[in-house]
Amino acid sequence: MSQKKVDSYKAGKAGRSKASRKEKLIDRLEILAWVAICVAMVGWIGYSAYAKVEAKQESVVTETVMDTSAIDDYVSGLSSDAQ
């Protein structure tokens, strides 16, 4: 090997651990970013579904009107018969 290659190899070997640590840090940050993105998406989808269900439940209001005059007459007839 020429002296130039030997010097290049030694310089590369000296900076290898720093480069390795930097690369690992970047990899971990990328994974953390993807996890944060996934959590945000799941949260957004869940919130959207919850909001749609709640809106649907609030919009369904049933009002029932009954004529109870026949029942009232019957009950008043029972109370007058008992006396």
mmCIF file of C-alpha atoms in Angstrom:
data_model
loop_
_atom_site.group_PDB
_atom_site.id
_atom_site.type_symbol
_atom_site.label_atom_id
_atom_site.label_comp_id
_atom_site.label_asym_id
_atom_site.label_seq_id
_atom_site.Cartn_x
_atom_site.Cartn_y
_atom_site.Cartn_z
ATOM 1 C CA MET A 1 0.000 0.000 0.000
ATOM 2 C CA SER A 2 1.099 3.482 -0.635
ATOM 3 C CA GLN A 3 1.570 5.926 2.203
ATOM 4 C CA LYS A 4 -1.396 7.918 0.937
ATOM 5 C CA LYS A 5 -3.706 4.918 1.299
ATOM 6 C CA VAL A 6 -2.338 4.125 4.752
ATOM 7 C CA ASP A 7 -2.939 7.685 5.941
ATOM 8 C CA SER A 8 -6.440 7.654 4.476
ATOM 9 C CA TYR A 9 -7.198 4.359 6.230
ATOM 10 C CA LYS A 10 -5.945 5.658 9.580
ATOM 11 C CA ALA A 11 -7.971 8.864 9.261
ATOM 12 C CA GLY A 12 -11.080 6.844 8.424
ATOM 13 C CA LYS A 13 -10.483 4.487 11.303
ATOM 14 C CA ALA A 14 -10.048 7.368 13.758
ATOM 15 C CA GLY A 15 -13.349 8.972 12.809
ATOM 16 C CA ARG A 16 -15.283 5.734 12.503
ATOM 17 C CA SER A 17 -16.686 5.680 16.038
ATOM 18 C CA LYS A 18 -17.875 9.291 15.802
ATOM 19 C CA ALA A 19 -19.535 8.625 12.479
ATOM 20 C CA SER A 20 -21.101 5.461 13.834
ATOM 21 C CA ARG A 21 -22.557 7.296 16.864
ATOM 22 C CA LYS A 22 -23.866 10.078 14.632
ATOM 23 C CA GLU A 23 -25.458 7.563 12.278
ATOM 24 C CA LYS A 24 -27.112 5.697 15.166
ATOM 25 C CA LEU A 25 -28.441 8.984 16.562
ATOM 26 C CA ILE A 26 -29.917 9.925 13.198
ATOM 27 C CA ASP A 27 -31.503 6.475 12.882
ATOM 28 C CA ARG A 28 -33.079 6.771 16.344
ATOM 29 C CA LEU A 29 -34.386 10.258 15.563
ATOM 30 C CA GLU A 30 -35.932 8.982 12.337
ATOM 31 C CA ILE A 31 -37.650 6.141 14.194
ATOM 32 C CA LEU A 32 -38.887 8.570 16.844
ATOM 33 C CA ALA A 33 -40.261 10.874 14.135
ATOM 34 C CA TRP A 34 -42.103 7.988 12.456
ATOM 35 C CA VAL A 35 -43.555 6.866 15.783
ATOM 36 C CA ALA A 36 -44.740 10.421 16.494
ATOM 37 C CA ILE A 37 -46.323 10.632 13.034
ATOM 38 C CA CYS A 38 -48.093 7.289 13.521
ATOM 39 C CA VAL A 39 -49.375 8.261 16.964
ATOM 40 C CA ALA A 40 -50.649 11.570 15.588
ATOM 41 C CA MET A 41 -52.440 9.812 12.725
ATOM 42 C CA VAL A 42 -54.074 7.245 15.000
ATOM 43 C CA GLY A 43 -55.141 10.012 17.380
ATOM 44 C CA TRP A 44 -56.554 12.085 14.540
ATOM 45 C CA ILE A 45 -58.487 9.137 13.102
ATOM 46 C CA GLY A 46 -59.826 8.227 16.544
ATOM 47 C CA TYR A 47 -60.885 11.788 17.299
ATOM 48 C CA SER A 48 -62.587 12.131 13.911
ATOM 49 C CA ALA A 49 -64.519 8.906 14.406
ATOM 50 C CA TYR A 50 -65.512 9.917 17.934
ATOM 51 C CA ALA A 51 -66.681 13.350 16.745
ATOM 52 C CA LYS A 52 -68.803 11.783 13.988
ATOM 53 C CA VAL A 53 -70.427 9.321 16.392
ATOM 54 C CA GLU A 54 -71.154 12.047 18.935
ATOM 55 C CA ALA A 55 -72.593 14.348 16.268
ATOM 56 C CA LYS A 56 -74.835 11.568 15.006
ATOM 57 C CA GLN A 57 -76.102 10.796 18.527
ATOM 58 C CA GLU A 58 -76.811 14.438 19.267
ATOM 59 C CA SER A 59 -78.687 14.980 16.011
ATOM 60 C CA VAL A 60 -81.092 12.065 16.609
ATOM 61 C CA VAL A 61 -83.753 13.486 18.918
ATOM 62 C CA THR A 62 -87.086 11.693 19.070
ATOM 63 C CA GLU A 63 -90.076 13.512 20.457
ATOM 64 C CA THR A 64 -93.207 11.454 21.006
ATOM 65 C CA VAL A 65 -96.632 12.963 21.567
ATOM 66 C CA MET A 66 -99.356 10.767 23.058
ATOM 67 C CA ASP A 67 -103.000 11.388 23.777
ATOM 68 C CA THR A 68 -103.540 10.070 27.301
ATOM 69 C CA SER A 69 -107.111 11.311 27.770
ATOM 70 C CA ALA A 70 -108.531 7.760 27.614
ATOM 71 C CA ILE A 71 -106.165 6.562 30.325
ATOM 72 C CA ASP A 72 -106.942 9.604 32.482
ATOM 73 C CA ASP A 73 -110.695 8.966 32.142
ATOM 74 C CA TYR A 74 -110.230 5.306 33.065
ATOM 75 C CA VAL A 75 -108.108 6.104 36.135
ATOM 76 C CA SER A 76 -110.560 8.784 37.320
ATOM 77 C CA GLY A 77 -113.412 6.296 36.838
ATOM 78 C CA LEU A 78 -111.577 3.773 39.040
ATOM 79 C CA SER A 79 -111.038 6.255 41.831
ATOM 80 C CA SER A 80 -114.752 7.317 41.834
ATOM 81 C CA ASP A 81 -115.893 3.650 41.922
ATOM 82 C CA ALA A 82 -113.706 2.864 44.927
ATOM 83 C CA GLN A 83 -115.371 5.501 47.104
#
